[in-house]
mmCIF file of C-alpha atoms in Angstrom:
data_model
loop_
_atom_site.group_PDB
_atom_site.id
_atom_site.type_symbol
_atom_site.label_atom_id
_atom_site.label_comp_id
_atom_site.label_asym_id
_atom_site.label_seq_id
_atom_site.Cartn_x
_atom_site.Cartn_y
_atom_site.Cartn_z
ATOM 1 C CA SER A 1 -4.086 20.524 11.315
ATOM 2 C CA GLN A 2 -2.184 17.555 10.800
ATOM 3 C CA LYS A 3 -2.179 15.620 7.000
ATOM 4 C CA ILE A 4 -1.385 12.806 5.537
ATOM 5 C CA GLU A 5 -1.001 12.036 2.251
ATOM 6 C CA GLN A 6 -1.006 8.832 0.289
ATOM 7 C CA ASN A 7 -0.586 8.329 -3.187
ATOM 8 C CA SER A 8 -5.277 8.020 -4.086
ATOM 9 C CA GLU A 9 -4.425 6.642 -7.412
ATOM 10 C CA ALA A 10 -4.370 3.303 -7.757
ATOM 11 C CA LEU A 11 -1.057 1.725 -8.483
ATOM 12 C CA ASN A 12 -0.024 -0.941 -11.322
ATOM 13 C CA ILE A 13 2.770 -2.932 -11.779
ATOM 14 C CA GLN A 14 4.147 -6.241 -13.143
ATOM 15 C CA GLU A 15 4.460 -8.792 -10.979
ATOM 16 C CA GLY A 16 7.847 -9.823 -9.324
ATOM 17 C CA LYS A 17 8.185 -5.854 -9.860
ATOM 18 C CA THR A 18 8.830 -3.893 -6.717
ATOM 19 C CA ALA A 19 6.252 -1.813 -5.653
ATOM 20 C CA THR A 20 6.717 1.677 -4.308
ATOM 21 C CA LEU A 21 4.425 3.350 -2.189
ATOM 22 C CA THR A 22 4.263 6.531 -0.185
ATOM 23 C CA CYS A 23 3.647 8.500 2.584
ATOM 24 C CA ASN A 24 3.648 12.053 3.813
ATOM 25 C CA TYR A 25 2.390 13.755 7.114
ATOM 26 C CA THR A 26 2.704 17.541 8.233
ATOM 27 C CA ASN A 27 1.967 19.900 10.602
ATOM 28 C CA TYR A 28 3.150 17.117 13.412
ATOM 29 C CA SER A 29 6.116 14.664 14.350
ATOM 30 C CA PRO A 30 5.028 11.400 14.696
ATOM 31 C CA ALA A 31 6.938 9.146 17.292
ATOM 32 C CA TYR A 32 6.485 6.004 15.097
ATOM 33 C CA LEU A 33 4.671 5.339 12.127
ATOM 34 C CA GLN A 34 2.555 1.954 10.494
ATOM 35 C CA TRP A 35 1.648 0.370 7.859
ATOM 36 C CA TYR A 36 -1.305 -1.382 7.440
ATOM 37 C CA ARG A 37 -2.886 -4.113 4.580
ATOM 38 C CA GLN A 38 -6.610 -3.645 3.954
ATOM 39 C CA ASP A 39 -8.628 -5.998 1.482
ATOM 40 C CA PRO A 40 -11.665 -4.865 0.105
ATOM 41 C CA GLY A 41 -14.345 -4.801 2.602
ATOM 42 C CA ARG A 42 -12.797 -6.305 5.516
ATOM 43 C CA GLY A 43 -10.524 -4.562 8.007
ATOM 44 C CA PRO A 44 -7.228 -3.788 8.356
ATOM 45 C CA VAL A 45 -4.176 -5.654 8.857
ATOM 46 C CA PHE A 46 -0.852 -4.716 10.445
ATOM 47 C CA LEU A 47 2.193 -5.173 8.891
ATOM 48 C CA LEU A 48 4.674 -3.584 10.241
ATOM 49 C CA LEU A 49 5.751 -0.441 12.258
ATOM 50 C CA ILE A 50 8.818 1.798 12.660
ATOM 51 C CA ARG A 51 10.510 3.986 15.022
ATOM 52 C CA GLU A 52 11.418 7.038 14.587
ATOM 53 C CA ASN A 53 15.111 6.654 15.284
ATOM 54 C CA GLU A 54 15.246 3.758 12.675
ATOM 55 C CA LYS A 55 16.025 4.233 9.514
ATOM 56 C CA GLU A 56 14.337 1.783 7.472
ATOM 57 C CA LYS A 57 12.928 -1.995 8.774
ATOM 58 C CA ARG A 58 12.203 -5.457 6.637
ATOM 59 C CA LYS A 59 9.968 -8.281 7.466
ATOM 60 C CA GLU A 60 10.268 -10.570 4.364
ATOM 61 C CA ARG A 61 10.046 -9.474 1.258
ATOM 62 C CA LEU A 62 8.511 -5.986 3.150
ATOM 63 C CA LYS A 63 10.720 -3.142 3.793
ATOM 64 C CA VAL A 64 9.513 0.680 5.087
ATOM 65 C CA THR A 65 12.085 3.232 5.628
ATOM 66 C CA PHE A 66 10.912 6.256 7.491
ATOM 67 C CA ASP A 67 12.961 9.724 6.851
ATOM 68 C CA THR A 68 12.075 11.991 9.769
ATOM 69 C CA THR A 69 13.703 15.512 7.935
ATOM 70 C CA LEU A 70 11.627 14.568 4.658
ATOM 71 C CA LYS A 71 8.478 14.042 6.749
ATOM 72 C CA GLN A 72 7.788 10.698 4.651
ATOM 73 C CA SER A 73 8.153 7.109 4.699
ATOM 74 C CA LEU A 74 7.680 4.999 1.842
ATOM 75 C CA PHE A 75 6.771 1.051 1.704
ATOM 76 C CA HIS A 76 8.249 -1.530 -0.690
ATOM 77 C CA ILE A 77 7.215 -4.591 -1.209
ATOM 78 C CA THR A 78 9.753 -6.936 -3.748
ATOM 79 C CA ALA A 79 9.166 -9.722 -5.911
ATOM 80 C CA SER A 80 5.373 -8.378 -5.933
ATOM 81 C CA GLN A 81 2.863 -11.173 -6.297
ATOM 82 C CA PRO A 82 -0.864 -10.729 -7.370
ATOM 83 C CA ALA A 83 -1.591 -12.044 -4.147
ATOM 84 C CA ASP A 84 -0.011 -8.477 -2.306
ATOM 85 C CA SER A 85 -3.171 -6.626 -4.355
ATOM 86 C CA ALA A 86 -4.383 -4.620 -1.572
ATOM 87 C CA THR A 87 -4.787 -1.121 -0.096
ATOM 88 C CA TYR A 88 -2.440 -0.171 2.001
ATOM 89 C CA LEU A 89 -2.540 2.419 4.513
ATOM 90 C CA CYS A 90 0.074 4.321 6.859
ATOM 91 C CA ALA A 91 -0.359 6.070 9.940
ATOM 92 C CA PRO A 92 1.826 8.302 11.904
ATOM 93 C CA THR A 93 1.402 8.403 15.189
ATOM 94 C CA SER A 94 2.415 11.267 18.041
ATOM 95 C CA GLY A 95 0.251 10.042 21.124
ATOM 96 C CA THR A 96 -1.022 7.546 22.616
ATOM 97 C CA TYR A 97 -4.700 6.878 21.665
ATOM 98 C CA LYS A 98 -5.295 8.906 19.086
ATOM 99 C CA TYR A 99 -4.564 7.095 15.652
ATOM 100 C CA ILE A 100 -4.669 8.998 12.428
ATOM 101 C CA PHE A 101 -4.506 7.215 9.029
ATOM 102 C CA GLY A 102 -3.863 8.295 5.572
ATOM 103 C CA THR A 103 -6.692 7.704 3.300
ATOM 104 C CA GLY A 104 -4.556 4.471 0.824
ATOM 105 C CA THR A 105 -3.057 3.348 -1.778
ATOM 106 C CA ARG A 106 -4.720 0.866 -3.789
ATOM 107 C CA LEU A 107 -2.165 -1.278 -5.350
ATOM 108 C CA LYS A 108 -2.623 -3.924 -8.090
ATOM 109 C CA VAL A 109 -0.439 -6.989 -9.565
ATOM 110 C CA LEU A 110 -0.773 -8.017 -12.557
ATOM 111 C CA ALA A 111 0.378 -11.216 -13.633
ATOM 112 C CA GLU B 1 -7.838 -17.205 17.770
ATOM 113 C CA ALA B 2 -7.414 -14.193 18.896
ATOM 114 C CA GLN B 3 -10.050 -12.046 17.652
ATOM 115 C CA VAL B 4 -12.109 -8.486 17.702
ATOM 116 C CA THR B 5 -15.559 -9.510 16.570
ATOM 117 C CA GLN B 6 -17.821 -6.608 15.504
ATOM 118 C CA ASN B 7 -21.937 -7.071 14.456
ATOM 119 C CA PRO B 8 -23.827 -6.365 12.309
ATOM 120 C CA ARG B 9 -21.647 -7.334 9.465
ATOM 121 C CA TYR B 10 -24.318 -5.167 7.793
ATOM 122 C CA LEU B 11 -27.331 -2.795 9.069
ATOM 123 C CA ILE B 12 -29.893 -0.800 6.746
ATOM 124 C CA THR B 13 -31.797 1.773 8.960
ATOM 125 C CA VAL B 14 -34.065 4.665 8.968
ATOM 126 C CA THR B 15 -33.351 8.557 10.082
ATOM 127 C CA GLY B 16 -33.882 7.969 14.127
ATOM 128 C CA LYS B 17 -33.631 4.672 14.839
ATOM 129 C CA LYS B 18 -31.762 4.162 17.687
ATOM 130 C CA LEU B 19 -28.837 1.440 16.829
ATOM 131 C CA THR B 20 -25.713 -0.107 18.900
ATOM 132 C CA VAL B 21 -23.193 -1.617 17.074
ATOM 133 C CA THR B 22 -21.186 -4.420 18.885
ATOM 134 C CA CYS B 23 -17.469 -4.795 19.986
ATOM 135 C CA SER B 24 -15.926 -7.854 21.812
ATOM 136 C CA GLN B 25 -12.496 -8.965 21.919
ATOM 137 C CA ASN B 26 -11.108 -12.129 23.150
ATOM 138 C CA MET B 27 -7.557 -10.543 23.975
ATOM 139 C CA ASN B 28 -8.227 -8.949 26.847
ATOM 140 C CA HIS B 29 -6.557 -5.612 25.741
ATOM 141 C CA GLU B 30 -7.088 -2.424 27.571
ATOM 142 C CA TYR B 31 -7.254 0.072 25.015
ATOM 143 C CA MET B 32 -10.638 -0.258 22.380
ATOM 144 C CA SER B 33 -11.410 2.189 19.941
ATOM 145 C CA TRP B 34 -13.964 2.994 17.269
ATOM 146 C CA TYR B 35 -13.343 3.999 13.147
ATOM 147 C CA ARG B 36 -15.041 4.985 10.327
ATOM 148 C CA GLN B 37 -13.985 4.822 6.936
ATOM 149 C CA ASP B 38 -15.433 7.011 3.995
ATOM 150 C CA PRO B 39 -14.234 7.113 -0.147
ATOM 151 C CA GLY B 40 -11.422 9.738 -0.004
ATOM 152 C CA LEU B 41 -11.254 10.291 4.188
ATOM 153 C CA GLY B 42 -10.115 7.395 4.903
ATOM 154 C CA LEU B 43 -10.198 5.667 8.862
ATOM 155 C CA ARG B 44 -11.430 8.549 11.324
ATOM 156 C CA GLN B 45 -11.613 7.756 14.888
ATOM 157 C CA ILE B 46 -15.033 8.349 16.447
ATOM 158 C CA TYR B 47 -13.868 7.339 19.921
ATOM 159 C CA TYR B 48 -11.574 5.418 22.021
ATOM 160 C CA SER B 49 -11.623 4.149 25.259
ATOM 161 C CA MET B 50 -8.046 3.036 27.130
ATOM 162 C CA ASN B 51 -10.090 1.179 29.731
ATOM 163 C CA VAL B 52 -13.104 0.159 31.998
ATOM 164 C CA GLU B 53 -15.167 3.494 32.476
ATOM 165 C CA VAL B 54 -12.225 5.340 30.260
ATOM 166 C CA THR B 55 -13.285 7.029 27.725
ATOM 167 C CA ASP B 56 -13.078 9.437 25.247
ATOM 168 C CA LYS B 57 -13.197 11.429 22.140
ATOM 169 C CA GLY B 58 -11.217 10.847 18.724
ATOM 170 C CA ASP B 59 -11.647 13.435 15.838
ATOM 171 C CA VAL B 60 -14.989 12.939 14.880
ATOM 172 C CA PRO B 61 -17.605 11.649 17.778
ATOM 173 C CA GLU B 62 -20.073 13.907 16.902
ATOM 174 C CA GLY B 63 -23.803 11.594 17.151
ATOM 175 C CA TYR B 64 -22.243 9.036 18.353
ATOM 176 C CA LYS B 65 -21.685 7.492 22.028
ATOM 177 C CA VAL B 66 -19.990 4.894 23.205
ATOM 178 C CA SER B 67 -19.347 2.806 26.855
ATOM 179 C CA ARG B 68 -17.198 0.566 28.528
ATOM 180 C CA LYS B 69 -18.748 -1.423 31.325
ATOM 181 C CA GLU B 70 -16.475 -4.719 30.158
ATOM 182 C CA LYS B 71 -13.433 -5.399 29.098
ATOM 183 C CA ARG B 72 -13.849 -7.177 26.480
ATOM 184 C CA ASN B 73 -16.866 -4.990 25.118
ATOM 185 C CA PHE B 74 -17.384 -1.921 23.706
ATOM 186 C CA PRO B 75 -20.547 -0.799 21.972
ATOM 187 C CA LEU B 76 -20.803 1.989 19.256
ATOM 188 C CA ILE B 77 -24.276 3.704 20.150
ATOM 189 C CA LEU B 78 -26.193 6.005 17.381
ATOM 190 C CA GLU B 79 -28.603 7.630 19.099
ATOM 191 C CA SER B 80 -30.086 9.284 16.415
ATOM 192 C CA PRO B 81 -29.138 7.756 13.114
ATOM 193 C CA SER B 82 -28.765 10.328 10.292
ATOM 194 C CA PRO B 83 -28.090 9.879 6.111
ATOM 195 C CA ASN B 84 -24.755 11.073 6.952
ATOM 196 C CA GLN B 85 -23.942 8.213 9.455
ATOM 197 C CA THR B 86 -23.624 6.133 6.618
ATOM 198 C CA SER B 87 -20.757 4.254 6.607
ATOM 199 C CA LEU B 88 -18.057 1.694 7.135
ATOM 200 C CA TYR B 89 -17.633 1.054 10.167
ATOM 201 C CA PHE B 90 -14.528 -0.440 12.506
ATOM 202 C CA CYS B 91 -13.594 -1.315 15.719
ATOM 203 C CA ALA B 92 -10.204 -1.652 16.906
ATOM 204 C CA SER B 93 -8.637 -2.994 20.569
ATOM 205 C CA ARG B 94 -4.471 -2.704 20.659
ATOM 206 C CA ASP B 95 -2.205 -5.257 21.466
ATOM 207 C CA ASP B 96 -0.880 -3.871 25.141
ATOM 208 C CA ALA B 97 2.462 -5.300 25.382
ATOM 209 C CA THR B 98 3.587 -3.036 22.738
ATOM 210 C CA ASN B 99 0.584 -0.448 23.216
ATOM 211 C CA GLU B 100 1.352 0.164 19.347
ATOM 212 C CA LYS B 101 -0.264 -2.564 16.983
ATOM 213 C CA LEU B 102 -4.081 -2.450 16.535
ATOM 214 C CA PHE B 103 -6.082 -5.903 15.830
ATOM 215 C CA PHE B 104 -8.841 -4.810 13.261
ATOM 216 C CA GLY B 105 -12.593 -6.146 13.377
ATOM 217 C CA SER B 106 -14.310 -6.720 9.983
ATOM 218 C CA GLY B 107 -16.690 -3.866 9.637
ATOM 219 C CA THR B 108 -20.260 -2.767 10.036
ATOM 220 C CA GLN B 109 -21.598 -1.677 6.838
ATOM 221 C CA LEU B 110 -23.934 0.697 8.018
ATOM 222 C CA SER B 111 -26.724 2.417 5.361
ATOM 223 C CA VAL B 112 -28.915 5.410 6.922
ATOM 224 C CA LEU B 113 -32.217 5.901 4.627
#
């Protein structure tokens, strides 16, 4: 069955450093992969999407890579700030209507 | 403001008492979907709707019903709630221009006693 793995443990980093979050998937070939941010008690908010034929995509301080050979996406936040503290979800998507999300990685940026 | 609105925000009920969680979007999106979020299990899709009167099951549809009589509304119905349906529920609609990006509501925290 399709499986998505994100670091279940929280990631603590110092302000100003680069945070790197990992999303691994197995048993399917997503056409694209999305990253969402979720704050406690709130709905996820879309951040970035990368397609299977793209290696890397950037948006301001965010960078996403997508390696279809390794079946992995890396999500980077450069010059991290305490306001970046949240849970980040990945969603590798192969179909048109069904969505599968990872359990998320909780990031805490320490001032 | 473009948004997905869910109601209620919090709901406590008892086993077997039918309830409905409403979801409405003002972006004229064709696609809408429901998810539940549980610790350690992440977001799991319950049902989705491709358009008015067209719905299909997600990964965890048991114990839930949906209807899509109007484009803007997609209510989630629990005919006979059970304690294992205690969860945080999210409704989402999808950007028609790209058919990719999801817009989520603020969530409904449901407790079934």
